[in-house]
XYZ file of C-alpha atoms in Angstrom:
598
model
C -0.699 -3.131 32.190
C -1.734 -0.865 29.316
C -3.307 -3.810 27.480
C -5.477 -4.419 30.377
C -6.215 -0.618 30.757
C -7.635 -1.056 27.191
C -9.717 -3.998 27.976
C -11.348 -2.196 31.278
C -12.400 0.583 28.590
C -13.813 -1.666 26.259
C -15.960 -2.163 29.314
C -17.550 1.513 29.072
C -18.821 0.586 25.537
C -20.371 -2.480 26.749
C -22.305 -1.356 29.796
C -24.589 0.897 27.768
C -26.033 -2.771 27.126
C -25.790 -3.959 30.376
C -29.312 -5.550 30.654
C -28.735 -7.718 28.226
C -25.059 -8.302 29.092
C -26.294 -9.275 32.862
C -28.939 -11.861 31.073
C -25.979 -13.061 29.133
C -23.610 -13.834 32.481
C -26.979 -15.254 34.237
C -27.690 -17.587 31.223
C -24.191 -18.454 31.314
C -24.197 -19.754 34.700
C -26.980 -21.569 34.576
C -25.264 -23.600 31.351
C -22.307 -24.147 33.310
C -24.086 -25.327 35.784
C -25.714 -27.774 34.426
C -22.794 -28.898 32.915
C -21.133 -29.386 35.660
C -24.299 -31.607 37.282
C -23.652 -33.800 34.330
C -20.531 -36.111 35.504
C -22.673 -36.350 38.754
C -25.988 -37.341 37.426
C -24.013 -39.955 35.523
C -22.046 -41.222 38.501
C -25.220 -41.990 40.122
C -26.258 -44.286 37.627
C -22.890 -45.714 37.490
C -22.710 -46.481 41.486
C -26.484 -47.586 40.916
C -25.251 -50.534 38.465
C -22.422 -51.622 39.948
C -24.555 -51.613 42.769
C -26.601 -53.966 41.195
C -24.172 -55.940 39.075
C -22.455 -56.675 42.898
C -25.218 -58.179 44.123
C -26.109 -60.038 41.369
C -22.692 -61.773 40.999
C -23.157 -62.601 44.957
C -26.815 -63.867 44.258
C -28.036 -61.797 46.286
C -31.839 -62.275 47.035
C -33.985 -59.608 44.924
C -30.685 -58.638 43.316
C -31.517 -57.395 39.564
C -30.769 -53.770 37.505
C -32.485 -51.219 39.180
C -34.323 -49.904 35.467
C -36.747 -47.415 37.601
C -33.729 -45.937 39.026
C -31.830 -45.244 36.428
C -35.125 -44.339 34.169
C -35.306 -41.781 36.830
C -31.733 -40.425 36.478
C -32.014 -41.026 32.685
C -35.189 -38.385 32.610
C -33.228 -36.085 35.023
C -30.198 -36.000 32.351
C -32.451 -35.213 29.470
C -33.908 -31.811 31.241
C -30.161 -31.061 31.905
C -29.007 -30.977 28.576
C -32.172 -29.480 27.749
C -31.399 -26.350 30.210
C -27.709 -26.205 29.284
C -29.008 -25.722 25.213
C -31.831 -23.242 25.827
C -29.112 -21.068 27.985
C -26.652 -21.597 26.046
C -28.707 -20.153 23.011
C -29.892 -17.769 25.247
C -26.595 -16.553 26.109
C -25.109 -16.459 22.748
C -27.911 -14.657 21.022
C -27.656 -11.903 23.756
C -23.754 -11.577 23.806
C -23.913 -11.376 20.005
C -26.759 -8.429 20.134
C -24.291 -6.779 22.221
C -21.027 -6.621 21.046
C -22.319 -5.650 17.475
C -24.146 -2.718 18.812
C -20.936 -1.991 21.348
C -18.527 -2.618 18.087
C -20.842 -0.252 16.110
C -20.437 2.600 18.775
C -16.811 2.347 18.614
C -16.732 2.316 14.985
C -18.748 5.555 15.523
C -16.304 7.318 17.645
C -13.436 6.056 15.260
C -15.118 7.797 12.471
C -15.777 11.122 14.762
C -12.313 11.340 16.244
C -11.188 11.423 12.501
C -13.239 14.570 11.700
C -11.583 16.250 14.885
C -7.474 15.445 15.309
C -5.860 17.915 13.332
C -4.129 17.816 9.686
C -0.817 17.420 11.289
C -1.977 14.058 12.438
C -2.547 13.134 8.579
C 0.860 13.896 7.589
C 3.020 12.136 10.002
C 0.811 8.873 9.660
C 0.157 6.422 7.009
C -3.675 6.939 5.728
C -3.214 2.917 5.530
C -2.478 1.891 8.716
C -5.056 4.430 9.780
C -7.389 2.277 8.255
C -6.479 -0.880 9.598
C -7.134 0.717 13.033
C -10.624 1.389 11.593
C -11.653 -2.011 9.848
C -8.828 -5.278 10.681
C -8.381 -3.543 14.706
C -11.718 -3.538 15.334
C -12.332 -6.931 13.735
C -10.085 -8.350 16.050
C -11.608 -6.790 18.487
C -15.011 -8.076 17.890
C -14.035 -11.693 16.525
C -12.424 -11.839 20.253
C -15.565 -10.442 22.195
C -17.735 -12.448 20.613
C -15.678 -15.696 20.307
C -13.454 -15.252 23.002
C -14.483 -13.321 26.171
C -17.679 -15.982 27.019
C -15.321 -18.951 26.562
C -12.956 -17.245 29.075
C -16.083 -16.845 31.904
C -17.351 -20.099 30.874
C -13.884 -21.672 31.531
C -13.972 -19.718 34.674
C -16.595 -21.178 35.908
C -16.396 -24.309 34.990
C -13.284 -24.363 36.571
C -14.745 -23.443 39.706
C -18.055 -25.138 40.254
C -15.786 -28.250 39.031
C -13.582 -27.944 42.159
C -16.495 -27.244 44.267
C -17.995 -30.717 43.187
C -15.371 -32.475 43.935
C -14.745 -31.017 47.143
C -18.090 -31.765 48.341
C -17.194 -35.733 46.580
C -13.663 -36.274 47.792
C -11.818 -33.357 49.398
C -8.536 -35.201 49.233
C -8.476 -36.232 46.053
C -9.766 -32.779 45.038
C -7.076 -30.741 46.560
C -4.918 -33.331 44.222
C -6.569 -32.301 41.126
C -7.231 -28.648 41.470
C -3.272 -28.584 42.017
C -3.094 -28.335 38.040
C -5.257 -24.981 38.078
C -2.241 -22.234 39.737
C 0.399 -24.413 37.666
C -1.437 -24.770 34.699
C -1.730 -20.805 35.328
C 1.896 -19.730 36.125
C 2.675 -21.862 33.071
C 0.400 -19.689 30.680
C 1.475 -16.814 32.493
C 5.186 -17.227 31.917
C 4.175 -18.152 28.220
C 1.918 -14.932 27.524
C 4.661 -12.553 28.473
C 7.057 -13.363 26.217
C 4.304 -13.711 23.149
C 2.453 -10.404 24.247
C 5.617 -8.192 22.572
C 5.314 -9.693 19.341
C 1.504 -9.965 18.655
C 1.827 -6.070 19.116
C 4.741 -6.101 16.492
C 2.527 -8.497 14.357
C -0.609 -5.911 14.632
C 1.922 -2.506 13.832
C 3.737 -5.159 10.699
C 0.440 -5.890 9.579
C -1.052 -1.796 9.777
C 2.561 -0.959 7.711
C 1.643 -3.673 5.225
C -1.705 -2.413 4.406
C -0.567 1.286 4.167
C 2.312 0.469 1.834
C -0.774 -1.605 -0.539
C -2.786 1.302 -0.777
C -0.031 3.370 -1.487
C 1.469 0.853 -4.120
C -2.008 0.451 -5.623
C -2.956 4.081 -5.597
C -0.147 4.594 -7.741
C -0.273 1.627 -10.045
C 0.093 3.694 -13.124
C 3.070 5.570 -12.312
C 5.070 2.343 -11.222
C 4.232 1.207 -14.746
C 5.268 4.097 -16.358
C 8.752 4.772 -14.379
C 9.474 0.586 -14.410
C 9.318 0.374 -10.921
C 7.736 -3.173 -10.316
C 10.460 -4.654 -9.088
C 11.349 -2.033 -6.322
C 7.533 -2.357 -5.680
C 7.472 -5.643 -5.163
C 10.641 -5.719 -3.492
C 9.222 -3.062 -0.949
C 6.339 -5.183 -0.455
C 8.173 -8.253 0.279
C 10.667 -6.788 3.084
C 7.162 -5.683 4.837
C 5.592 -8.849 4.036
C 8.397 -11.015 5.585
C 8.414 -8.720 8.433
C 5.066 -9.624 9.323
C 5.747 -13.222 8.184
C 8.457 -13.214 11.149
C 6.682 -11.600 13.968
C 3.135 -13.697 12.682
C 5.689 -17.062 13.460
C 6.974 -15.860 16.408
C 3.789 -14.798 18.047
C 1.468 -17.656 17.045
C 4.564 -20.218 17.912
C 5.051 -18.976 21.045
C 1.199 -19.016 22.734
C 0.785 -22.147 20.460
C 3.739 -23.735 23.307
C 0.521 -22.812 26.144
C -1.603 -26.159 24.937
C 0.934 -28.573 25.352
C 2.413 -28.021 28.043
C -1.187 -27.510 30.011
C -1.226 -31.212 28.734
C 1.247 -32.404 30.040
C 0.230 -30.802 33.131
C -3.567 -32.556 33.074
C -2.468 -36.034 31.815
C 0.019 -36.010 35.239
C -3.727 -35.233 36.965
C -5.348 -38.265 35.149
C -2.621 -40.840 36.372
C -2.626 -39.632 39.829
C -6.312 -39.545 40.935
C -6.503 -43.309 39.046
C -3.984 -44.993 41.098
C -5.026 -42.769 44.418
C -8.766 -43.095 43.105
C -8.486 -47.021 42.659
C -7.076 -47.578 45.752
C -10.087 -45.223 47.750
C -12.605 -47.374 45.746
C -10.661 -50.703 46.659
C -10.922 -49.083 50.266
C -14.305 -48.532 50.298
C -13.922 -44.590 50.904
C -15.629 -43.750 46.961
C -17.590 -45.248 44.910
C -17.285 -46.025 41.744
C -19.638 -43.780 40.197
C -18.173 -40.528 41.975
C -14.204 -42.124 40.824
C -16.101 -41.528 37.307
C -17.380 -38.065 38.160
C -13.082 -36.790 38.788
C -12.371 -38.282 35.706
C -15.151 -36.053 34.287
C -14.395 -33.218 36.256
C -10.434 -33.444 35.655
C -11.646 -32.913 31.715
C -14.128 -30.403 32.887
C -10.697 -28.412 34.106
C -8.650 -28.914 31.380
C -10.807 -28.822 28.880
C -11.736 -24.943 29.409
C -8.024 -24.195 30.144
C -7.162 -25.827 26.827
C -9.775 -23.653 24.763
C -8.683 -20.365 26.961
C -4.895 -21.538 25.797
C -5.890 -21.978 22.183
C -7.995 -18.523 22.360
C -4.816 -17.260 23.948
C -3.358 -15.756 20.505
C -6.616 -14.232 19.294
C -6.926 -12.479 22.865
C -3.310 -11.222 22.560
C -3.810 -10.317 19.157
C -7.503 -8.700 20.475
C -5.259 -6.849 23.731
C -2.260 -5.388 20.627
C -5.689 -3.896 18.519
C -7.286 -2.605 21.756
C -4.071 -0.842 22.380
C -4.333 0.749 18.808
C -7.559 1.714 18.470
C -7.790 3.428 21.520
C -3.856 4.710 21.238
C -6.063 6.720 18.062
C -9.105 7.706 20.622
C -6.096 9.282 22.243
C -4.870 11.278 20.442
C -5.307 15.170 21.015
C -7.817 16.308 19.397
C -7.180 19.973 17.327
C -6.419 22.401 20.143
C -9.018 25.347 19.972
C -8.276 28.360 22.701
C -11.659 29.884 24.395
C -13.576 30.962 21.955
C -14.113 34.448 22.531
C -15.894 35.987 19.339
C -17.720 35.175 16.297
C -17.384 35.943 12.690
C -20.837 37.326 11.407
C -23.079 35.232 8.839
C -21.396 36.884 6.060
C -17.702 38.330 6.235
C -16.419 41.424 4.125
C -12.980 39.587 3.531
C -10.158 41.888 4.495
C -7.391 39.549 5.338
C -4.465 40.601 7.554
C -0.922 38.654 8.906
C 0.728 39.975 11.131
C 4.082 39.083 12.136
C 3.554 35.625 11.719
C 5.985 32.904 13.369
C 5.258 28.964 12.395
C 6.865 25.735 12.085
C 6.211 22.539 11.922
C 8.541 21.833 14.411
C 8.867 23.855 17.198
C 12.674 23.968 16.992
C 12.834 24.312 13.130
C 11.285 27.608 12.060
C 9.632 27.837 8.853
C 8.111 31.156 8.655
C 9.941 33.701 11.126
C 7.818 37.337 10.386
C 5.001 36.912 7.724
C 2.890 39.971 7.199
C 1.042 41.858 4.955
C -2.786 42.756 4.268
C -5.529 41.935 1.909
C -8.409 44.347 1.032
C -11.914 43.332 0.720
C -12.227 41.630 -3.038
C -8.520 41.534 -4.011
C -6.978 38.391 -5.318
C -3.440 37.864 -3.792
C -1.528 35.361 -5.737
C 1.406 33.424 -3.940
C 3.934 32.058 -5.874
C 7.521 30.643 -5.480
C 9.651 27.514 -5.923
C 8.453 24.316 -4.419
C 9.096 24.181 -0.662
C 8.953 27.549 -0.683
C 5.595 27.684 2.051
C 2.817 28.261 -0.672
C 0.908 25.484 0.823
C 2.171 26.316 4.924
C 0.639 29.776 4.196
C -3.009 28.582 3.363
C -2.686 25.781 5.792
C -2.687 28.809 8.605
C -5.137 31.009 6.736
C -7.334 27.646 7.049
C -6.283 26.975 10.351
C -4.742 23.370 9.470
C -2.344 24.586 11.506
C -2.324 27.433 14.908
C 0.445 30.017 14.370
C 3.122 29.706 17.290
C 3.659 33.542 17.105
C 1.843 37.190 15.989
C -2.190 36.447 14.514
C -4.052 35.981 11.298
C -7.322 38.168 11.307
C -10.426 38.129 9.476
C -12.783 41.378 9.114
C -10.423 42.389 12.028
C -11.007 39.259 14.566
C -8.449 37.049 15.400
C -8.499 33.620 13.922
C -7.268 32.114 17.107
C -10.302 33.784 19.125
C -13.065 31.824 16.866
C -13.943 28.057 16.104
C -12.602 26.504 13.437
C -16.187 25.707 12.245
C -17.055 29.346 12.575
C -13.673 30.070 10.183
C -14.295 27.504 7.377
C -17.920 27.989 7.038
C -16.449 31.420 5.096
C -13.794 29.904 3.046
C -14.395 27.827 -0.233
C -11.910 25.557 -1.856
C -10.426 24.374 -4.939
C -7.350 21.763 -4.325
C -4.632 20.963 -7.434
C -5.513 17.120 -6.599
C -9.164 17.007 -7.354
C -11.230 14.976 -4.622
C -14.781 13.592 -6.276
C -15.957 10.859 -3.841
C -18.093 7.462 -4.935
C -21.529 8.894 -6.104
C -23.431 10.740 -8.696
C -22.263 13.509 -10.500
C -24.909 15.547 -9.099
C -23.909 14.853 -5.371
C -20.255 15.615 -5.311
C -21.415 19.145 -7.044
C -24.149 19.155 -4.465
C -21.034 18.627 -1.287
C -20.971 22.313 -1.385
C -24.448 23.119 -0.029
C -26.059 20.015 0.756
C -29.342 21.847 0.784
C -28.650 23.156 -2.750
C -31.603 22.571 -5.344
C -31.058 20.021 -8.210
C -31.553 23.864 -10.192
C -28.905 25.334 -7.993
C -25.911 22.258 -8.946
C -27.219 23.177 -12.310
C -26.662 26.426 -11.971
C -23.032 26.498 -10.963
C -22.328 23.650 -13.398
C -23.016 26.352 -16.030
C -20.790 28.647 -14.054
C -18.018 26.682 -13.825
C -18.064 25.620 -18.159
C -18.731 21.754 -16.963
C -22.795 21.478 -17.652
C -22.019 20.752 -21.205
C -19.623 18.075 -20.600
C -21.876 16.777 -18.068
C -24.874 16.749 -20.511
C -22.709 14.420 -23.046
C -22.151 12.115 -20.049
C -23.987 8.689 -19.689
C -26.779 9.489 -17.749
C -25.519 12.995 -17.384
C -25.476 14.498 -14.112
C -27.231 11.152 -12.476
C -23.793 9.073 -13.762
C -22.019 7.188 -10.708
C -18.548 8.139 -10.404
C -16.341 5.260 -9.801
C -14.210 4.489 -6.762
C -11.345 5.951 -8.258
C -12.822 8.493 -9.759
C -10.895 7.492 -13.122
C -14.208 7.153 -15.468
C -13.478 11.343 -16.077
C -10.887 13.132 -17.346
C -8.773 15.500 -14.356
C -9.209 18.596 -16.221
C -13.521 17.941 -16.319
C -13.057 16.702 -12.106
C -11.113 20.409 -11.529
C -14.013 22.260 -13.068
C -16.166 20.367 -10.811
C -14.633 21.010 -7.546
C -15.052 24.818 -9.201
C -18.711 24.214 -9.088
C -18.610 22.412 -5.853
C -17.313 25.866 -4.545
C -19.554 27.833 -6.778
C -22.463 25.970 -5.115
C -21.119 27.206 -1.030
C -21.305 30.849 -1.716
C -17.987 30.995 0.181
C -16.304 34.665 1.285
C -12.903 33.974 0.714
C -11.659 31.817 -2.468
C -8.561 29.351 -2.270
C -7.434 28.382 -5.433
C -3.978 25.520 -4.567
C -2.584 24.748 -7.864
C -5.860 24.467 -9.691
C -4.701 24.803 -13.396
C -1.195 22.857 -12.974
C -1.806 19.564 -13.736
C -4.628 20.320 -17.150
C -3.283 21.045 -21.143
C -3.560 25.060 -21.740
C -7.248 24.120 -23.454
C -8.682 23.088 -20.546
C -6.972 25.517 -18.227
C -8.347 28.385 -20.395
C -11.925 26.919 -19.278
C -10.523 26.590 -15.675
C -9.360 30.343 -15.619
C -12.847 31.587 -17.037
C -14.696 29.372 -14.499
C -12.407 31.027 -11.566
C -12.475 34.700 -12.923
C -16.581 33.933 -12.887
C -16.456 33.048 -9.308
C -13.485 35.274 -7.402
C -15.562 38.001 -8.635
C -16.133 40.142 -5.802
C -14.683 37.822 -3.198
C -11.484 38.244 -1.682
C -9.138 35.382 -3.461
C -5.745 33.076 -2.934
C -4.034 31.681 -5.517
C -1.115 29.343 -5.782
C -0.034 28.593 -9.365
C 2.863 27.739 -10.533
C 2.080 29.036 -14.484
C 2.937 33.017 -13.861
C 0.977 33.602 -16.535
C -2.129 33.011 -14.901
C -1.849 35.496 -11.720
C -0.783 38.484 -13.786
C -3.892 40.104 -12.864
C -4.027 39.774 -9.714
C -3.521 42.565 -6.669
C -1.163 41.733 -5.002
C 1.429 38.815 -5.790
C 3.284 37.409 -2.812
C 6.868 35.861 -3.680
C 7.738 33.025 -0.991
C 11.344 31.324 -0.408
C 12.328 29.256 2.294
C 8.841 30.349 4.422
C 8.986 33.742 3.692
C 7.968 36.379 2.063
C 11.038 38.027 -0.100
C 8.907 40.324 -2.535
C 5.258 41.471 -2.617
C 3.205 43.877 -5.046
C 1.640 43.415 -8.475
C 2.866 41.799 -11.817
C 4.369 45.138 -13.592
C 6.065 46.304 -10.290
C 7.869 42.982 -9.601
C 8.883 42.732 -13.020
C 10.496 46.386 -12.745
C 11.777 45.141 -9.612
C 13.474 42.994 -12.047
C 14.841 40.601 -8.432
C 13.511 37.141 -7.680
C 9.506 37.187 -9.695
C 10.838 38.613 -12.750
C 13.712 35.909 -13.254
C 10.914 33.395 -12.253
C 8.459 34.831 -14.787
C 11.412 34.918 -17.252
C 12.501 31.308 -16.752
C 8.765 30.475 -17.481
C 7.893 32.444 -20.018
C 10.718 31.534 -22.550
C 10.255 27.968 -21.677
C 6.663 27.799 -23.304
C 5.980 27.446 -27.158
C 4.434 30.540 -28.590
C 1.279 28.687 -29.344
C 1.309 27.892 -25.185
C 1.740 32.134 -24.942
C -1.250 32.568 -27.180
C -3.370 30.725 -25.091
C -2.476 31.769 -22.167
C -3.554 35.211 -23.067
């Protein structure tokens, strides 16, 4: 039932071409139909010459081949097969035109739903099989529009007008023959719901396979390193034979459809020749319309054959449906009535205040968060790993809604405002640096797309990258690659720097920006980030202590919460959680790593 469900709203993308869907039925019918007029055109030039072939065995007088006649009927047949081409081209050129532009719509709402479920949604779901949703799902789904769902009205009809032709030839021997339609039915039936189950299994196998490849592949280099091949490919192969099994099972089971709905027709065949030989011997049908049943009998199973072979791709089609629009679904990020608005530019006092959150609703993470930031300060949060570093600016961001207490900006509630309205304020720099398929200039320019070429420039210089740029191949015009590999990480971090140089922002989030770089490098980093939290009110998440010693306020995180708060010198006099922290770090670097980091 929820298969068909999806099917009925595939229908909402396709009626915003319903013109040319309508011509498509219309020049449909009229190709059936004149398929169906073949057996009986034929028949009458059949019953013509035996006609003739009688009467010239009896020596008859005047008894010779009737050549007029059948010219006649032989001129008739061309201009059928004539109309049956021209509408079948007709009808194939106009159900092509639209399922691509009903396939490209829904590709279009794929891609927009992504930009609005919320982060959460990310996390619990494999970016993978997200992906076959968007590209092998809606293959399916157009391979079995465009293949599939004309073949099934065709077959319909053919079906039908069949019947009605031999009704109006032989009622009898009609009811006889269209007894194979309900079996050959209840037989596919019975078939389809046991193979429906695993085409869906096949569909999720084959959306688990491709996430584990891009996860495999994305970190190629550390399986090499850690000599992890072998559990690699050993992961891969329990997924692949998973998909192996339910692939067998599915396309075994609908492949049993076609021969039994042979066995069915060839029953069909024997009985209306033996009851169709005697009526001829009787004199009750001729033997051009005894031709026409044997037509028509393949006329029926010939389009319940090709629905029966199309069987698998429409199950396969009905499992992707299900996905795709399982995604469409989903809720989208909740957003309470907006009731105010942040102003064009914010002052960037920051306040939590008692703060409840967790990512499960039974499973507290942070219980009572609060504390303030003044307009221009830089709060640094630090604290072990798991600690809520990340849970913290995923709130501030509003990644996440707090269950309990508020987060306010300039006063206003961040609950109260869009999340558009929010982020439009904040800039960001991530510890996993994200430069996307294009120039150099561009992914500088994703700050402010209306930035001048000056501008990217500009905060190029800023961030201590234009002169590593300028040594580049083709300099700021260079292409970076897919993987973004063809630069070093430490040159991508002081880009995303200048990407949020470039956007002006209010507030500053800097996640783990100089963890991953040599202390060279991260002395360029910390210059570029003094150069732009200047004057803006500033987060920072670092793991090196080193680096935050400046700051106004350092927030000390364990298990979610805050444990200790207030600058460097006080929580080292403190001499409780920050200062063994700072301790453990400080006598673990070489004093050549302590030079630099001053």
């Amino acid at each position: 039932m929820k298969n068909m469900t999806a099917f009925v709203r595939l229908w909402t993308y396709l009626k915003r071409y319903k013109g040319q869907f309508i011509g498509a039925i219309f020049a449909t019918i009229v190709m059936t139909v004149a398929s169906v007029l073949e057996p009986f055109i034929i028949g009458l030039a059949f019953t013509e010459l035996a006609a003739n072939v009688v009467a010239i065995a009896r020596q008859e007088p005047g008894a010779a081949i009737n050549y007029h006649y059948i010219l006649i009927i032989a001129v008739v047949y061309f201009f059928r097969g004539m109309l049956y081409h021209v509408s079948q081209y007709v009808s194939q050129w106009l159900l092509t035109n639209v399922v691509q532009k009903a396939m490209y719509d829904l590709r279009n709402d794929i891609s927009k739903k992504t930009n609005q479920i919320p982060v959460s949604y990310f996390d619990s779901h494999q970016a993978g099989d997200l992906l076959s949703r968007m590209t092998n799902d809606v293959n399916t789904i157009t391979n079995a529009l465009q293949q599939s769902l004309m073949q099934f009205f065709i077959g319909g009809l053919s079906i039908l007008f069949a019947v009605i032709a031999m009704l109006l030839l032989d009622w009898k021997l009609a009811l006889v023959v269209t007894a194979i339609v309900p079996i050959s039915y209840y037989i596919a039936r019975y078939i389809i719901k046991y193979s429906q189950p695993t085409f869906k299994n096949q569909a999720d196998s084959l959306g688990d396979l491709f996430g584990y490849t891009q996860e495999q592949l994305s970190g190629f280099t550390e399986i090499k390193v850690y000599n992890k091949q072998e559990e690699s490919v050993e992961g891969f192969k329990k997924r692949n034979e998973r998909l192996c099994e339910y692939g067998f099972k599915a396309n075994f089971i609908s492949s049993l459809i076609m021969p039994c709905l042979g066995a069915v027709t060839h029953l069909a065949y024997i009985l209306v020749s033996i009851l169709g030989g005697i009526s001829v011997i009787n004199g009750s049908l001729t033997v051009g319309n005894l031709q026409a049943f044997v037509q028509y009998i393949w006329q029926i199973n010939q389009p319940i054959t090709v629905i029966s072979q199309l069987s698998g791709m429409i199950q396969s089609a009905a499992a992707a449906v299900t996905r795709v629009f399982d995604f469409l679904d989903e809720e989208n990020d909740h957003q309470d009535k907006v009731t105010a608005h942040l102003p064009g530019k914010v002052k960037g006092h920051v306040s939590f205040e008692h703060v409840r959150f967790g990512y499960k609703k039974d499973q507290p993470l942070m219980k009572d968060v609060s504390f303030k930031v003044k307009p221009g300060e830089t709060v640094a949060v630090v604290g072990p790993t798991g600690a809520g570093k990340t849970t913290l600016i995923n709130l501030l961001m509003r990644f996440y809604d707090v269950d309990g207490g508020s987060i306010k900006i300039d006063g206003v509630d961040t609950k109260t405002i869009s999340r558009l309205d929010l982020r439009r304020h904040f800039g960001m720099v991530l510890q996993d640096a994200w430069l996307y398929s294009t120039t150099i200039m561009e992914n500088i320019r994703f700050g402010d797309l209306d930035a001048t070429d000056y501008e990217v420039i500009e905060a190029a210089q800023i961030a201590n990258v234009d002169r590593f740029i300028r040594t580049l191949p083709g300099g700021y015009s260079m292409e970076i690659n897919e993987e973004a590999n063809n630069i070093s990480l430490g040159q991508k971090q002081l880009m995303t720097i200048a990407r949020a140089i470039i956007s002006n922002p209010d507030i500053l989030i800097l996640d783990e920006a100089t963890s991953s770089v040599d202390t060279r490098l991260e002395k360029l980093i910390q210059e570029a980030m003094d150069k732009v939290m200047e004057g803006r009110t500033s987060f920072v998440i670092a793991h090196r202590l080193s680096t935050i010693k400046n700051a106004d306020l350092i927030l000390v995180m364990q298990d979610g919460n805050i444990i200790e708060h207030g600058t460097h010198d006080s929580l080292l006099a403190a001499n409780g959680f920050y200062a063994d922290l700072y301790q453990s770090q400080f006598e673990e670097e070489t004093p050549a790593e302590i030079h630099m980091s001053y």
